[in-house]
């Protein structure tokens, strides 16, 4: 029988929804809460590599994801010259196995909705617009009160509530993310026919100029620059700033730029990073996903690592008869070094860019691809 009978999952992103699906299907009673009014209301695009797709197949949503996303098996490197010259075309490793594509791009809110709907169908009780207000560990249970005035007692609380995790702080874990020194402009817009995969341009006024197809007629594009305070810009000013930065990039960027007309589709985020160096649990509270580790999106592994956390944690909880030190030791052993390696590699690539050195980008990507090709 499972190690737990009832579980609270805090956060409805990839890690939280995936954990809820797997545990609910294993006959565990699952409550999932998220402070947002609608988990799929915000976001642009997301790049999912094979190891992420492998977990999505485990969750039973691969068919929907494949239908709504855009799959491809190569990566292009372009020069920051007036023609956007293609200088290399790399064949990606299918890290999820030979029967899954190397990479798939899709609209992030669409993925969120697919996962939440699947969690509800599996039997998880999903509530939006509320979050825990307090938690108190009491022996083998945790008493939780919520901002909507309700309360519950759980065998385990799983904090999948992101980089600013409330659960992490309440559990007494004082690790917080640190700035990396980069910020990213993102937009979600129409896909020109010339964009059939991710192409990256290193150099010019930005560290990276890239794009990823997300569907039959959509893509998201991004520009990575030195981090700066962009909070004072109006939506129209943010759009103008991204357009101005993009003027240095050509090839498909010339077509993408013509589609940059909607201020509501532009957002800016500073890169941050952390990894909990040690057990991710305190008593009957555990954190996963961005609450446990976050990295700059230079290797597009954030969602993949979150999904792997969910898969491994659910596997261990469903196989064990009780929550023991051995269970937690197994979880830490399977996830900490792997997540830390990905975070460190992402930071290494960011550091190369900050030092204005291109570095062995394809080589680093290949080393990470071999790592994530092995199941977590």
CSV table of C-alpha atoms in Angstrom, one decimal:
chain,number,residue,atom,x,y,z
A,1,UNK,CA,0.0,0.0,0.0
A,2,UNK,CA,1.2,3.6,-0.5
A,3,UNK,CA,3.3,5.3,2.2
A,4,UNK,CA,0.6,8.0,2.5
A,5,UNK,CA,-3.1,8.0,2.4
A,6,UNK,CA,-3.8,11.7,1.9
A,7,UNK,CA,-1.6,14.5,0.6
A,8,UNK,CA,-1.7,18.2,0.1
A,9,UNK,CA,0.1,19.5,-3.0
A,10,UNK,CA,0.8,23.3,-2.9
A,11,UNK,CA,1.1,24.7,-6.4
A,12,UNK,CA,-0.5,23.7,-9.7
A,13,UNK,CA,2.5,24.1,-12.0
A,14,UNK,CA,4.2,21.2,-13.8
A,15,UNK,CA,5.7,19.6,-10.6
A,16,UNK,CA,2.5,19.9,-8.6
A,17,UNK,CA,0.0,18.8,-11.2
A,18,UNK,CA,2.2,15.8,-12.2
A,19,UNK,CA,2.6,14.7,-8.6
A,20,UNK,CA,-1.2,15.0,-8.1
A,21,UNK,CA,-1.9,12.9,-11.2
A,22,UNK,CA,0.4,10.1,-10.2
A,23,UNK,CA,-0.6,9.9,-6.5
A,24,UNK,CA,-4.3,10.2,-7.3
A,25,UNK,CA,-4.0,7.3,-9.8
A,26,UNK,CA,-2.3,5.3,-7.0
A,27,UNK,CA,-5.4,5.7,-4.8
A,28,UNK,CA,-4.0,8.5,-2.6
A,29,UNK,CA,-6.4,11.2,-1.7
A,30,UNK,CA,-5.0,14.4,-3.1
A,31,UNK,CA,-5.9,18.1,-2.5
A,32,UNK,CA,-4.2,20.5,-4.8
A,33,UNK,CA,-4.3,24.3,-4.1
A,34,UNK,CA,-3.0,27.2,-6.0
A,35,UNK,CA,-3.1,30.9,-5.1
A,36,UNK,CA,-3.7,31.9,-8.7
A,37,UNK,CA,-7.3,32.2,-9.9
A,38,UNK,CA,-6.5,30.2,-13.0
A,39,UNK,CA,-3.3,28.3,-13.4
A,40,UNK,CA,-3.3,28.7,-17.2
A,41,UNK,CA,-4.0,32.4,-17.3
A,42,UNK,CA,-0.4,33.6,-17.7
A,43,UNK,CA,2.7,32.7,-19.7
A,44,UNK,CA,4.2,32.5,-23.1
A,45,UNK,CA,5.9,29.5,-24.5
A,46,UNK,CA,7.8,26.5,-23.1
A,47,UNK,CA,10.5,24.3,-24.6
A,48,UNK,CA,10.3,20.6,-23.5
A,49,UNK,CA,13.1,18.2,-24.2
A,50,UNK,CA,12.8,14.5,-24.4
A,51,UNK,CA,13.2,13.7,-20.7
A,52,UNK,CA,10.2,16.0,-20.0
A,53,UNK,CA,8.2,14.3,-22.8
A,54,UNK,CA,9.0,10.9,-21.2
A,55,UNK,CA,7.3,12.0,-18.0
A,56,UNK,CA,4.3,13.5,-19.9
A,57,UNK,CA,3.8,10.2,-21.5
A,58,UNK,CA,3.9,8.5,-18.1
A,59,UNK,CA,1.2,11.0,-17.0
A,60,UNK,CA,-1.1,10.0,-19.9
A,61,UNK,CA,-1.1,13.4,-21.6
A,62,UNK,CA,1.5,12.9,-24.4
A,63,UNK,CA,-1.2,12.6,-27.1
A,64,UNK,CA,-2.7,16.0,-26.2
A,65,UNK,CA,0.7,17.6,-25.8
A,66,UNK,CA,1.9,16.3,-29.2
A,67,UNK,CA,-1.3,17.5,-30.8
A,68,UNK,CA,-1.1,21.0,-29.4
A,69,UNK,CA,2.7,21.5,-29.6
A,70,UNK,CA,5.4,21.6,-32.3
A,71,UNK,CA,8.0,18.9,-32.3
A,72,UNK,CA,11.5,19.0,-33.9
A,73,UNK,CA,14.8,17.2,-33.8
A,74,UNK,CA,17.4,19.8,-34.7
A,75,UNK,CA,18.9,23.0,-33.3
A,76,UNK,CA,20.2,25.8,-35.4
A,77,UNK,CA,23.0,28.3,-34.6
A,78,UNK,CA,23.0,31.6,-36.5
A,79,UNK,CA,25.4,34.4,-36.7
A,80,UNK,CA,24.5,38.0,-35.5
A,81,UNK,CA,25.2,39.3,-39.0
A,82,UNK,CA,22.9,41.2,-41.4
A,83,UNK,CA,21.7,37.9,-43.0
A,84,UNK,CA,21.3,35.9,-39.8
A,85,UNK,CA,23.5,33.3,-41.5
A,86,UNK,CA,23.0,29.7,-40.4
A,87,UNK,CA,26.4,28.5,-39.2
A,88,UNK,CA,25.5,25.1,-37.8
A,89,UNK,CA,22.6,22.7,-37.7
A,90,UNK,CA,22.9,20.2,-34.8
A,91,UNK,CA,20.9,17.0,-34.5
A,92,UNK,CA,19.5,16.8,-31.0
A,93,UNK,CA,19.7,13.6,-28.9
A,94,UNK,CA,16.3,12.1,-28.2
A,95,UNK,CA,16.7,12.0,-24.5
A,96,UNK,CA,13.2,10.6,-23.9
A,97,UNK,CA,13.9,7.6,-26.1
A,98,UNK,CA,13.8,6.9,-29.8
A,99,UNK,CA,10.0,7.0,-30.0
A,100,UNK,CA,9.8,10.6,-28.7
A,101,UNK,CA,11.0,13.8,-30.5
A,102,UNK,CA,14.1,15.5,-29.2
A,103,UNK,CA,12.2,18.7,-28.4
A,104,UNK,CA,8.7,20.1,-28.4
A,105,UNK,CA,7.6,23.7,-28.0
A,106,UNK,CA,4.1,24.6,-26.9
A,107,UNK,CA,2.0,27.4,-25.3
A,108,UNK,CA,2.8,27.2,-21.6
A,109,UNK,CA,-0.8,27.9,-20.5
A,110,UNK,CA,-2.1,25.1,-22.7
A,111,UNK,CA,0.3,22.7,-21.0
A,112,UNK,CA,-0.8,23.9,-17.6
A,113,UNK,CA,-4.5,23.3,-18.5
A,114,UNK,CA,-3.8,19.8,-19.9
A,115,UNK,CA,-2.1,18.8,-16.6
A,116,UNK,CA,-4.7,20.3,-14.3
A,117,UNK,CA,-7.5,18.7,-16.2
A,118,UNK,CA,-5.7,15.4,-16.0
A,119,UNK,CA,-5.2,15.8,-12.3
A,120,UNK,CA,-8.9,16.5,-11.7
A,121,UNK,CA,-9.8,13.5,-13.9
A,122,UNK,CA,-7.5,11.3,-11.9
A,123,UNK,CA,-9.4,12.2,-8.7
A,124,UNK,CA,-7.4,15.1,-7.2
A,125,UNK,CA,-9.5,17.9,-5.6
A,126,UNK,CA,-8.3,21.1,-7.2
A,127,UNK,CA,-8.9,24.5,-5.7
A,128,UNK,CA,-7.7,27.8,-7.2
A,129,UNK,CA,-7.6,31.2,-5.5
A,130,UNK,CA,-6.4,29.8,-2.1
A,131,UNK,CA,-3.2,28.8,-0.4
A,132,UNK,CA,-2.1,27.6,3.0
A,133,UNK,CA,-2.0,30.1,5.7
A,134,UNK,CA,-0.3,28.0,8.3
A,135,UNK,CA,1.0,24.5,8.8
A,136,UNK,CA,1.9,22.6,11.9
A,137,UNK,CA,3.6,19.3,12.0
A,138,UNK,CA,2.1,17.0,14.5
A,139,UNK,CA,3.7,13.6,14.7
A,140,UNK,CA,3.1,11.8,11.4
A,141,UNK,CA,0.6,14.4,10.1
A,142,UNK,CA,0.5,18.0,9.2
A,143,UNK,CA,-2.3,20.3,10.1
A,144,UNK,CA,-2.9,23.0,7.5
A,145,UNK,CA,-5.2,26.0,7.5
A,146,UNK,CA,-6.1,27.8,4.3
A,147,UNK,CA,-6.8,31.4,3.4
A,148,UNK,CA,-10.4,30.5,2.5
A,149,UNK,CA,-11.0,29.5,6.1
A,150,UNK,CA,-10.9,25.7,5.7
A,151,UNK,CA,-8.4,23.4,7.2
A,152,UNK,CA,-7.1,19.8,6.7
A,153,UNK,CA,-4.8,17.2,8.2
A,154,UNK,CA,-2.4,15.4,5.8
A,155,UNK,CA,0.1,12.6,5.9
A,156,UNK,CA,2.4,14.7,3.7
A,157,UNK,CA,2.6,18.3,2.3
A,158,UNK,CA,4.3,18.6,-1.0
A,159,UNK,CA,5.5,22.2,-1.8
A,160,UNK,CA,5.5,22.7,-5.5
A,161,UNK,CA,4.9,26.4,-5.2
A,162,UNK,CA,7.7,27.8,-7.2
A,163,UNK,CA,10.9,29.8,-6.7
A,164,UNK,CA,9.4,32.0,-4.0
A,165,UNK,CA,8.0,28.9,-2.2
A,166,UNK,CA,5.9,29.7,0.9
A,167,UNK,CA,6.1,26.0,1.8
A,168,UNK,CA,9.9,26.1,1.7
A,169,UNK,CA,10.1,28.9,4.2
A,170,UNK,CA,7.4,27.4,6.5
A,171,UNK,CA,9.4,24.1,6.6
A,172,UNK,CA,12.4,26.0,7.9
A,173,UNK,CA,14.5,25.8,4.8
A,174,UNK,CA,16.3,29.2,4.5
A,175,UNK,CA,17.8,28.7,1.0
A,176,UNK,CA,16.7,31.5,-1.4
A,177,UNK,CA,17.4,32.0,-5.1
A,178,UNK,CA,20.2,34.4,-6.1
A,179,UNK,CA,20.4,36.7,-9.2
A,180,UNK,CA,22.4,35.4,-12.1
A,181,UNK,CA,23.0,38.8,-13.8
A,182,UNK,CA,20.7,38.2,-16.9
A,183,UNK,CA,17.2,39.1,-17.8
A,184,UNK,CA,15.0,37.7,-20.5
A,185,UNK,CA,12.4,39.3,-22.8
A,186,UNK,CA,9.8,36.9,-24.0
A,187,UNK,CA,6.9,37.2,-26.5
A,188,UNK,CA,4.3,34.9,-27.8
A,189,UNK,CA,3.2,35.6,-31.4
A,190,UNK,CA,2.5,34.2,-34.9
A,191,UNK,CA,5.0,31.7,-36.4
A,192,UNK,CA,6.5,32.5,-39.7
A,193,UNK,CA,6.7,29.5,-42.1
A,194,UNK,CA,10.6,29.8,-41.9
A,195,UNK,CA,10.6,28.8,-38.2
A,196,UNK,CA,10.5,25.1,-37.9
A,197,UNK,CA,12.8,24.6,-34.9
A,198,UNK,CA,14.8,26.5,-32.3
A,199,UNK,CA,17.6,28.7,-33.7
A,200,UNK,CA,20.0,30.5,-31.3
A,201,UNK,CA,22.1,33.6,-32.0
A,202,UNK,CA,24.9,34.3,-29.6
A,203,UNK,CA,26.3,37.9,-29.6
A,204,UNK,CA,25.2,41.3,-30.7
A,205,UNK,CA,23.5,43.6,-28.1
A,206,UNK,CA,22.0,40.5,-26.3
A,207,UNK,CA,23.7,37.4,-25.1
A,208,UNK,CA,21.1,35.2,-26.8
A,209,UNK,CA,18.4,35.8,-29.4
A,210,UNK,CA,16.3,32.7,-29.9
A,211,UNK,CA,12.8,31.4,-30.8
A,212,UNK,CA,10.9,28.2,-30.5
A,213,UNK,CA,7.8,27.1,-32.5
A,214,UNK,CA,4.9,26.3,-30.2
A,215,UNK,CA,2.2,25.1,-32.6
A,216,UNK,CA,1.0,25.1,-36.2
A,217,UNK,CA,0.9,28.9,-36.4
A,218,UNK,CA,2.5,30.2,-33.1
A,219,UNK,CA,6.0,30.6,-31.5
A,220,UNK,CA,7.7,32.3,-28.7
A,221,UNK,CA,10.8,34.4,-29.1
A,222,UNK,CA,13.2,35.6,-26.5
A,223,UNK,CA,16.1,38.0,-26.0
A,224,UNK,CA,18.6,37.6,-23.1
A,225,UNK,CA,20.3,40.8,-21.9
A,226,UNK,CA,22.2,42.1,-18.8
A,227,UNK,CA,19.6,42.2,-16.1
A,228,UNK,CA,18.2,45.7,-15.3
A,229,UNK,CA,15.1,47.1,-13.7
A,230,UNK,CA,12.4,47.1,-16.3
A,231,UNK,CA,9.6,47.4,-13.9
A,232,UNK,CA,8.9,51.0,-14.6
A,233,UNK,CA,8.2,50.4,-18.3
A,234,UNK,CA,4.6,50.6,-19.5
A,235,UNK,CA,3.4,47.7,-21.7
A,236,UNK,CA,3.9,49.8,-24.8
A,237,UNK,CA,7.4,50.8,-23.7
A,238,UNK,CA,8.3,47.2,-23.0
A,239,UNK,CA,7.2,46.2,-26.5
A,240,UNK,CA,9.2,49.1,-28.0
A,241,UNK,CA,12.3,48.0,-26.1
A,242,UNK,CA,12.0,44.4,-27.2
A,243,UNK,CA,11.5,45.5,-30.8
A,244,UNK,CA,14.6,47.8,-30.6
A,245,UNK,CA,16.8,45.1,-29.2
A,246,UNK,CA,15.6,42.7,-31.9
A,247,UNK,CA,16.7,45.0,-34.7
A,248,UNK,CA,20.3,43.6,-34.5
A,249,UNK,CA,19.0,40.1,-35.5
A,250,UNK,CA,18.0,38.9,-38.9
A,251,UNK,CA,17.0,35.8,-40.8
A,252,UNK,CA,13.7,34.7,-39.4
A,253,UNK,CA,13.9,37.5,-36.8
A,254,UNK,CA,13.0,39.9,-39.6
A,255,UNK,CA,9.7,38.2,-39.9
A,256,UNK,CA,9.2,37.7,-36.2
A,257,UNK,CA,9.7,41.4,-35.6
A,258,UNK,CA,6.9,42.3,-37.9
A,259,UNK,CA,4.6,40.3,-35.6
A,260,UNK,CA,5.7,42.2,-32.4
A,261,UNK,CA,2.7,44.4,-32.2
A,262,UNK,CA,0.8,43.3,-29.0
A,263,UNK,CA,2.1,44.8,-25.7
A,264,UNK,CA,0.2,42.3,-23.7
A,265,UNK,CA,2.3,39.5,-25.2
A,266,UNK,CA,5.7,40.8,-23.9
A,267,UNK,CA,7.1,40.1,-20.5
A,268,UNK,CA,10.5,40.5,-18.8
A,269,UNK,CA,12.0,38.2,-16.1
A,270,UNK,CA,15.3,38.3,-14.2
A,271,UNK,CA,17.3,35.0,-14.1
A,272,UNK,CA,17.7,33.5,-10.6
A,273,UNK,CA,19.1,30.2,-9.4
A,274,UNK,CA,19.4,28.0,-6.4
A,275,UNK,CA,19.5,24.3,-5.4
A,276,UNK,CA,18.8,22.9,-2.0
A,277,UNK,CA,22.0,21.1,-1.1
A,278,UNK,CA,20.8,18.3,1.1
A,279,UNK,CA,17.4,16.6,1.8
A,280,UNK,CA,14.5,18.4,0.4
A,281,UNK,CA,12.1,17.4,3.2
A,282,UNK,CA,11.6,18.5,6.8
A,283,UNK,CA,9.5,15.9,8.6
A,284,UNK,CA,6.3,15.5,6.6
A,285,UNK,CA,6.9,18.4,4.3
A,286,UNK,CA,8.9,18.2,1.1
A,287,UNK,CA,9.6,20.6,-1.7
A,288,UNK,CA,10.1,19.8,-5.4
A,289,UNK,CA,10.4,21.6,-8.7
A,290,UNK,CA,11.4,25.3,-8.6
A,291,UNK,CA,10.9,25.3,-4.8
A,292,UNK,CA,13.9,22.9,-4.6
A,293,UNK,CA,16.0,24.0,-7.5
A,294,UNK,CA,15.9,26.7,-10.2
A,295,UNK,CA,18.2,27.6,-13.0
A,296,UNK,CA,18.5,30.1,-15.8
A,297,UNK,CA,16.6,28.7,-18.9
A,298,UNK,CA,19.8,28.4,-20.9
A,299,UNK,CA,19.4,24.7,-21.2
A,300,UNK,CA,15.6,24.5,-21.2
A,301,UNK,CA,15.6,22.0,-18.4
A,302,UNK,CA,13.5,23.7,-15.7
A,303,UNK,CA,10.2,22.0,-16.4
A,304,UNK,CA,11.9,18.7,-17.2
A,305,UNK,CA,13.6,18.6,-13.9
A,306,UNK,CA,10.3,19.5,-12.1
A,307,UNK,CA,8.5,16.7,-13.9
A,308,UNK,CA,11.3,14.2,-13.0
A,309,UNK,CA,11.0,15.3,-9.3
A,310,UNK,CA,7.3,14.5,-9.4
A,311,UNK,CA,7.8,11.1,-11.1
A,312,UNK,CA,10.4,9.9,-8.7
A,313,UNK,CA,8.6,11.1,-5.6
A,314,UNK,CA,5.3,9.5,-6.6
A,315,UNK,CA,7.1,6.3,-7.5
A,316,UNK,CA,8.7,6.0,-4.1
A,317,UNK,CA,5.6,7.0,-2.1
A,318,UNK,CA,3.4,4.5,-4.0
A,319,UNK,CA,5.9,1.7,-3.6
A,320,UNK,CA,6.7,2.1,0.1
A,321,UNK,CA,4.5,1.0,2.9
A,322,UNK,CA,5.4,3.9,5.1
A,323,UNK,CA,7.3,7.2,5.2
A,324,UNK,CA,10.8,6.2,6.4
A,325,UNK,CA,14.4,7.6,6.4
A,326,UNK,CA,15.1,5.1,3.6
A,327,UNK,CA,12.4,6.6,1.4
A,328,UNK,CA,13.8,10.1,1.8
A,329,UNK,CA,17.4,8.9,1.3
A,330,UNK,CA,16.4,7.2,-1.9
A,331,UNK,CA,14.6,10.4,-3.1
A,332,UNK,CA,17.6,12.6,-2.3
A,333,UNK,CA,20.0,10.1,-3.9
A,334,UNK,CA,18.0,10.0,-7.1
A,335,UNK,CA,17.3,13.7,-7.5
A,336,UNK,CA,19.8,15.9,-5.8
A,337,UNK,CA,23.0,15.2,-7.8
A,338,UNK,CA,21.0,15.2,-11.1
A,339,UNK,CA,19.2,18.5,-10.4
A,340,UNK,CA,22.4,20.1,-9.2
A,341,UNK,CA,24.3,19.0,-12.3
A,342,UNK,CA,21.7,20.6,-14.5
A,343,UNK,CA,21.7,23.8,-12.5
A,344,UNK,CA,25.5,24.1,-12.5
A,345,UNK,CA,25.6,23.5,-16.3
A,346,UNK,CA,22.9,26.1,-16.9
A,347,UNK,CA,24.9,28.6,-14.7
A,348,UNK,CA,28.1,27.6,-16.6
A,349,UNK,CA,26.6,28.5,-19.9
A,350,UNK,CA,25.3,31.8,-18.4
A,351,UNK,CA,28.7,32.6,-17.0
A,352,UNK,CA,30.3,32.1,-20.4
A,353,UNK,CA,27.9,34.6,-21.9
A,354,UNK,CA,28.4,37.1,-19.1
A,355,UNK,CA,32.1,36.9,-19.8
A,356,UNK,CA,31.4,37.5,-23.5
A,357,UNK,CA,32.9,34.1,-24.4
A,358,UNK,CA,31.0,31.7,-26.6
A,359,UNK,CA,32.5,28.7,-25.0
A,360,UNK,CA,31.8,25.1,-26.1
A,361,UNK,CA,28.0,25.6,-26.3
A,362,UNK,CA,27.3,22.5,-28.4
A,363,UNK,CA,29.6,20.4,-26.3
A,364,UNK,CA,28.0,21.4,-23.0
A,365,UNK,CA,24.5,20.8,-24.5
A,366,UNK,CA,25.6,17.3,-25.6
A,367,UNK,CA,27.0,16.4,-22.2
A,368,UNK,CA,23.7,17.4,-20.6
A,369,UNK,CA,21.7,15.5,-23.2
A,370,UNK,CA,23.6,12.3,-22.4
A,371,UNK,CA,22.9,12.9,-18.7
A,372,UNK,CA,19.1,13.4,-19.0
A,373,UNK,CA,18.8,10.6,-21.5
A,374,UNK,CA,19.0,8.2,-18.6
A,375,UNK,CA,15.8,7.9,-16.5
A,376,UNK,CA,15.8,9.8,-13.2
